[in-house]
């Protein structure tokens, strides 16, 4: 590609409203332009990266046995009414009416359309499993679009859906998809983690998010420093790998702790670490109050508590409820001498506290030398807290660390959520109608582009990974008016192209400084500069990643480049 | 691809609401499914053909120097207000509001978006010309969607736009695009014509439509049987290639023609051919009445008359206006003895009439033996009529024939229509701001698929041309339970795939009759049947196009197939 023929509108200044590196650089290097809030055009370089990512996605989907289709953006309201989401999806779903006043949604996702399609065409277990995918434009009217392509209102997604007659079959495809997703993000060069995620209200069982590690991510990932283990922080179990301190149990003492409310205050006042404090909270689990204990340096994880109690909902009791129940404020709550009817559950860690501190259900007083097995009536010790950095990894390998992540992919066992609502059934071997079991698998394709842009840059611009770079080589004749330079540049452009390298040639009449700065900003893996030594057939090669530069004779150029890429 | 893993829902019956062959077969062979009126899903086979067409489009756009981008479907109302089309486009433009009540159009076309993009980025003549294109989903709320993909409401289009600093530069790119379009439709195997079209109200100069010849087409094309000449019937000039009959001029006679009104009636009554009758019409050109003459077997073309008279509008005078002006009815009008102030213009052919017939401005009377040069006061003889089948081709080569066409492409010199309205200017060599000169170039990608489907079929199903067929080969083991057949089929599937053939293998447990009928319906170029002679390594090869069948040993299969494709 000759640069004079294409559109790469680079900017020297950082655009005012671009907060994150990827957004800034995609604008500055001329990859994208904004059309409206959260709506972008992909310029030639951006489009090329997008296509390279799509090609990788297609290859891996093919390998996973998924078939490509293309569904429409215009989706009849009736389908969304069948699934119930016409009402529940909220303002993120863009809606419009056609000339006959029929209502449509602009596809934010395609569960309804695909379920409708498959229910009409698949009648027998013999035709299952079936996995279909598309790469298509999605519309979601985000309340606050931000970070450029990372959270847009019109974006490109790969969404796949699988249909099964047994959970085992779903497991199998789920595994294949998981592998495909790992391959895709690996091939894009991303530093990512497959993270155990919350299946939320969807009723699914397994679900993983693929998170690209990034400081600007909105999710926290707990991962092992030694293994592949990673989970959304909400989902990570904590091993009960505590040890009792080698310490004599002392006698329980009630002490005055005037005006000391928080764990930090009490611990400082009594000169004990927070890990020796026992924090007492009252939760309302459905209609039942429960006293929940954790160590002062730990946080109760609502989801774990809810799952343990098998409750539909859990929430902290209000100060009023607490007062009515315990006749004290929240800051003075404690587990000693409480009503026998009030169930006490505690996080594992509490069991290992020796000579600890807890509230006394009496304003301005605490107990010290609390030893749970001796002093407390705990119904059960179990895993109720959020994992923390430094905790052992739940898989027993290594230590947990935290990272922020950008979600670029999601694999999900949907089960029969949609097939039941929309009556998508097949006849089993006994001729009985059964709801199809479904999985769904999404990748934010344009978001993946932004995630790569976020990870691959330095102070001068992009440093594209070889697999998805818009071009392999940036060929720069320093002075196109110099006949020898122009001749050698044109010769190399032609020869390199014939050898299947993608070459961008800067044939513009610009100053060398402008060309070099643009080249660093655009960030192709290798720059080839044709300058004063053109007459000797010598060019300068620069590797963008390392900054290494050296001179090469044109006869050795192909070999040199191949070894670098 | 193994058929058991994909979705090819073939139908035996012709779907009730599908009127044309392409629509019927795309449904029956499982290429597409309808989601809503004019809105379709592409199933795996349909998606593959679409991608093959897109690949051809990309290659030819690249060769023409056009750069691929991707613009959004969500387009701010403000842009359409700038061009004026927010108000003029009508209900075909789908509109919606976002959560903040901002108005958007769903892109029906992208002149506004691209003009806005380029005006922001291109400031100097040095950066021109520039040609950008995209392959993208368009939305047009057609009043009556029909013929499946031929007239849909959501469809795929390739739209390109070029920007220039001179008309010559536009000419150059226009020619390149014209060539690219010819190549694209040629490579798709289509029987098409590039047709001179009407530039309409757009103010452009050159414009060509690419028409696929088809009985279901909505346009009439006049084309030469010997050359490349083809035009929309409205645009074809008529050569004045008439000869005077070798006949003596007789004396003008007024005869009674009681109750004979139409040309047909008068000609029959007087026993002369319609070509000897002179038809007289009164047109109102802007505010001026004009008497317009043509031969009785010809039709006046309003567009030619309007252009000749340089009028803003021309229309037939009403019966009342005719009566007031000539004191007779429309059926009795004639050009003899009329008011000197009434201008008479005639089509060339009238000049060559000898001893003709015309109205006498007197009910129930006509003149015979009319000889225009002797009897009429004609201001000018010029080309005013529609071309007819049998006329000489305007390029002097061959004879004109008519055909119906489906418009699949359109190249158009827009000029400054959008750049002026939207203030898209560049600075010329003298530093003066000038509006960019634009061209636009569209291809209906999904419509092209339908056009190919319309041309390539027989009574059994599709007969896909090799360049865009979804797969090259249909490999059919007659009985997958037969171990030898299954083994040979799997071996061939693997070997053929390694040799870069795209193979669809029918590994379903279906009766041979079902498999063969589906195979004919799907219409891949070559069928390879693995049957009873599998043990000898012999398969049957059938060419879909010719129906030719023969047996081949597996060792000679590759060679045989290569020679056929």
CSV table of C-alpha atoms in Angstrom, one decimal, chain A residues 284-475:
chain,number,residue,atom,x,y,z
A,284,UNK,CA,-31.0,-10.8,56.6
A,285,UNK,CA,-31.2,-14.0,54.5
A,286,UNK,CA,-34.6,-14.0,52.9
A,287,UNK,CA,-36.7,-13.5,56.2
A,288,UNK,CA,-34.2,-14.9,58.7
A,289,UNK,CA,-31.5,-13.0,60.6
A,290,UNK,CA,-28.1,-14.5,60.8
A,291,UNK,CA,-25.0,-13.5,62.7
A,292,UNK,CA,-22.0,-13.7,60.4
A,293,UNK,CA,-18.4,-13.7,61.6
A,294,UNK,CA,-15.1,-13.0,59.8
A,295,UNK,CA,-11.7,-11.9,60.8
A,296,UNK,CA,-11.2,-8.1,61.0
A,297,UNK,CA,-8.9,-8.1,58.0
A,298,UNK,CA,-11.3,-10.0,55.8
A,299,UNK,CA,-14.5,-9.1,53.9
A,300,UNK,CA,-17.6,-11.2,53.8
A,301,UNK,CA,-18.6,-12.2,50.2
A,302,UNK,CA,-22.4,-11.9,49.8
A,303,UNK,CA,-22.5,-14.4,47.0
A,304,UNK,CA,-20.7,-17.1,49.1
A,305,UNK,CA,-23.0,-16.4,52.1
A,306,UNK,CA,-26.1,-16.6,49.9
A,307,UNK,CA,-25.0,-19.9,48.3
A,308,UNK,CA,-24.1,-21.4,51.7
A,309,UNK,CA,-27.4,-20.4,53.2
A,310,UNK,CA,-29.3,-21.4,50.1
A,311,UNK,CA,-31.1,-18.1,50.3
A,312,UNK,CA,-32.8,-16.3,47.4
A,313,UNK,CA,-31.3,-13.0,48.7
A,314,UNK,CA,-29.0,-11.8,51.5
A,315,UNK,CA,-28.5,-8.3,52.6
A,316,UNK,CA,-27.0,-6.5,55.6
A,317,UNK,CA,-29.6,-5.8,58.4
A,318,UNK,CA,-30.3,-2.1,58.8
A,319,UNK,CA,-29.2,-0.2,61.9
A,320,UNK,CA,-32.8,-0.2,63.0
A,321,UNK,CA,-33.2,-4.0,62.6
A,322,UNK,CA,-29.8,-4.5,64.4
A,323,UNK,CA,-30.9,-2.3,67.3
A,324,UNK,CA,-34.2,-4.0,67.7
A,325,UNK,CA,-32.6,-7.4,67.6
A,326,UNK,CA,-29.5,-6.9,69.7
A,327,UNK,CA,-30.2,-3.7,71.6
A,328,UNK,CA,-26.9,-2.2,70.4
A,329,UNK,CA,-25.3,-0.4,67.5
A,330,UNK,CA,-23.7,-2.1,64.5
A,331,UNK,CA,-20.3,-1.2,65.8
A,332,UNK,CA,-20.7,-3.0,69.1
A,333,UNK,CA,-22.1,-6.3,67.8
A,334,UNK,CA,-20.5,-9.5,69.1
A,335,UNK,CA,-21.2,-13.3,69.1
A,336,UNK,CA,-21.0,-13.9,72.8
A,337,UNK,CA,-24.2,-14.5,74.9
A,338,UNK,CA,-26.6,-14.1,72.1
A,339,UNK,CA,-30.1,-15.5,71.7
A,340,UNK,CA,-29.9,-19.2,71.1
A,341,UNK,CA,-32.4,-18.8,68.2
A,342,UNK,CA,-30.0,-16.6,66.3
A,343,UNK,CA,-27.9,-18.7,64.0
A,344,UNK,CA,-24.1,-17.9,64.0
A,345,UNK,CA,-22.0,-18.8,60.9
A,346,UNK,CA,-18.4,-17.9,60.6
A,347,UNK,CA,-15.7,-17.9,58.0
A,348,UNK,CA,-13.1,-20.6,58.4
A,349,UNK,CA,-10.5,-18.1,59.5
A,350,UNK,CA,-12.4,-17.3,62.6
A,351,UNK,CA,-11.9,-20.8,64.0
A,352,UNK,CA,-8.1,-20.2,64.0
A,353,UNK,CA,-8.2,-17.0,66.1
A,354,UNK,CA,-6.6,-17.3,69.5
A,355,UNK,CA,-7.1,-14.7,72.2
A,356,UNK,CA,-9.1,-12.5,69.8
A,357,UNK,CA,-11.2,-9.5,70.2
A,358,UNK,CA,-14.9,-9.1,69.5
A,359,UNK,CA,-17.8,-6.8,70.3
A,360,UNK,CA,-19.8,-7.2,73.5
A,361,UNK,CA,-23.3,-6.1,72.3
A,362,UNK,CA,-22.7,-3.3,74.8
A,363,UNK,CA,-21.8,0.2,73.7
A,364,UNK,CA,-18.1,1.1,74.3
A,365,UNK,CA,-17.1,-2.4,75.4
A,366,UNK,CA,-15.3,-5.4,73.7
A,367,UNK,CA,-14.2,-8.8,74.8
A,368,UNK,CA,-10.6,-9.7,74.6
A,369,UNK,CA,-9.0,-13.2,74.8
A,370,UNK,CA,-11.9,-14.6,72.8
A,371,UNK,CA,-11.3,-18.2,71.8
A,372,UNK,CA,-14.0,-19.3,69.4
A,373,UNK,CA,-14.1,-23.0,70.1
A,374,UNK,CA,-14.4,-22.2,73.8
A,375,UNK,CA,-16.4,-19.0,73.9
A,376,UNK,CA,-18.7,-19.0,70.8
A,377,UNK,CA,-21.7,-21.1,69.7
A,378,UNK,CA,-20.9,-21.2,66.0
A,379,UNK,CA,-23.2,-23.4,63.9
A,380,UNK,CA,-20.7,-23.7,61.0
A,381,UNK,CA,-17.3,-22.6,59.9
A,382,UNK,CA,-17.2,-22.3,56.1
A,383,UNK,CA,-15.8,-20.2,53.3
A,384,UNK,CA,-17.6,-16.9,53.4
A,385,UNK,CA,-15.0,-14.3,52.6
A,386,UNK,CA,-13.5,-12.6,49.6
A,387,UNK,CA,-10.1,-13.9,48.6
A,388,UNK,CA,-7.2,-11.5,49.1
A,389,UNK,CA,-3.8,-11.0,47.6
A,390,UNK,CA,-1.3,-13.3,49.4
A,391,UNK,CA,-3.9,-16.0,50.0
A,392,UNK,CA,-2.9,-19.5,48.7
A,393,UNK,CA,-4.4,-20.1,45.3
A,394,UNK,CA,-7.5,-22.3,45.4
A,395,UNK,CA,-5.9,-24.9,43.2
A,396,UNK,CA,-3.1,-25.3,45.8
A,397,UNK,CA,-0.5,-23.9,43.4
A,398,UNK,CA,1.1,-20.6,44.3
A,399,UNK,CA,-0.2,-17.4,45.8
A,400,UNK,CA,-3.1,-15.2,44.8
A,401,UNK,CA,-2.5,-11.9,43.2
A,402,UNK,CA,-4.9,-9.3,41.9
A,403,UNK,CA,-5.1,-7.7,38.5
A,404,UNK,CA,-7.6,-5.5,36.7
A,405,UNK,CA,-9.1,-6.9,33.6
A,406,UNK,CA,-10.9,-5.9,30.4
A,407,UNK,CA,-13.5,-8.5,29.5
A,408,UNK,CA,-12.9,-9.5,25.8
A,409,UNK,CA,-14.7,-12.8,25.7
A,410,UNK,CA,-17.3,-14.8,27.6
A,411,UNK,CA,-18.3,-18.5,27.4
A,412,UNK,CA,-21.5,-19.4,29.0
A,413,UNK,CA,-23.6,-22.5,29.6
A,414,UNK,CA,-27.1,-21.1,29.1
A,415,UNK,CA,-28.9,-24.3,29.7
A,416,UNK,CA,-32.6,-24.1,28.8
A,417,UNK,CA,-33.2,-20.4,29.6
A,418,UNK,CA,-34.2,-19.5,26.1
A,419,UNK,CA,-35.3,-22.8,24.7
A,420,UNK,CA,-37.9,-23.1,27.4
A,421,UNK,CA,-39.1,-19.6,27.1
A,422,UNK,CA,-39.3,-19.8,23.3
A,423,UNK,CA,-40.3,-23.4,23.0
A,424,UNK,CA,-37.3,-24.6,21.1
A,425,UNK,CA,-37.6,-28.4,21.5
A,426,UNK,CA,-36.3,-31.5,19.8
A,427,UNK,CA,-37.6,-35.0,19.8
A,428,UNK,CA,-35.4,-37.3,21.8
A,429,UNK,CA,-34.7,-41.0,21.1
A,430,UNK,CA,-38.1,-41.9,22.7
A,431,UNK,CA,-40.0,-39.4,20.6
A,432,UNK,CA,-40.5,-37.0,23.5
A,433,UNK,CA,-40.1,-33.3,23.1
A,434,UNK,CA,-37.3,-31.8,25.2
A,435,UNK,CA,-36.0,-28.3,25.4
A,436,UNK,CA,-32.6,-27.9,23.7
A,437,UNK,CA,-29.7,-27.2,26.0
A,438,UNK,CA,-27.7,-24.2,24.9
A,439,UNK,CA,-24.4,-22.5,25.3
A,440,UNK,CA,-23.4,-19.1,24.1
A,441,UNK,CA,-19.9,-17.7,23.4
A,442,UNK,CA,-19.1,-14.1,22.7
A,443,UNK,CA,-16.0,-12.1,21.7
A,444,UNK,CA,-15.9,-8.4,21.5
A,445,UNK,CA,-13.9,-8.1,18.2
A,446,UNK,CA,-13.5,-4.3,18.1
A,447,UNK,CA,-12.9,-4.4,21.9
A,448,UNK,CA,-10.2,-7.0,21.4
A,449,UNK,CA,-8.6,-4.6,18.9
A,450,UNK,CA,-8.7,-1.9,21.6
A,451,UNK,CA,-7.3,-4.3,24.2
A,452,UNK,CA,-4.3,-5.1,22.0
A,453,UNK,CA,-3.9,-1.4,21.4
A,454,UNK,CA,-3.9,-0.9,25.2
A,455,UNK,CA,-1.2,-3.5,25.7
A,456,UNK,CA,1.1,-2.9,22.8
A,457,UNK,CA,2.5,0.6,22.8
A,458,UNK,CA,5.3,2.7,24.2
A,459,UNK,CA,5.8,6.5,24.5
A,460,UNK,CA,6.2,6.9,20.8
A,461,UNK,CA,3.2,5.0,19.6
A,462,UNK,CA,2.0,1.5,18.8
A,463,UNK,CA,4.1,-1.6,18.8
A,464,UNK,CA,1.8,-4.1,16.9
A,465,UNK,CA,2.2,-7.8,17.5
A,466,UNK,CA,3.1,-9.6,14.2
A,467,UNK,CA,-0.1,-11.6,13.9
A,468,UNK,CA,-2.5,-8.7,13.7
A,469,UNK,CA,-0.3,-5.8,12.6
A,470,UNK,CA,-2.0,-3.8,9.8
A,471,UNK,CA,1.2,-4.2,7.7
A,472,UNK,CA,4.4,-6.1,8.3
A,473,UNK,CA,6.8,-3.5,7.0
A,474,UNK,CA,7.0,0.3,6.8
A,475,UNK,CA,9.2,1.2,3.8
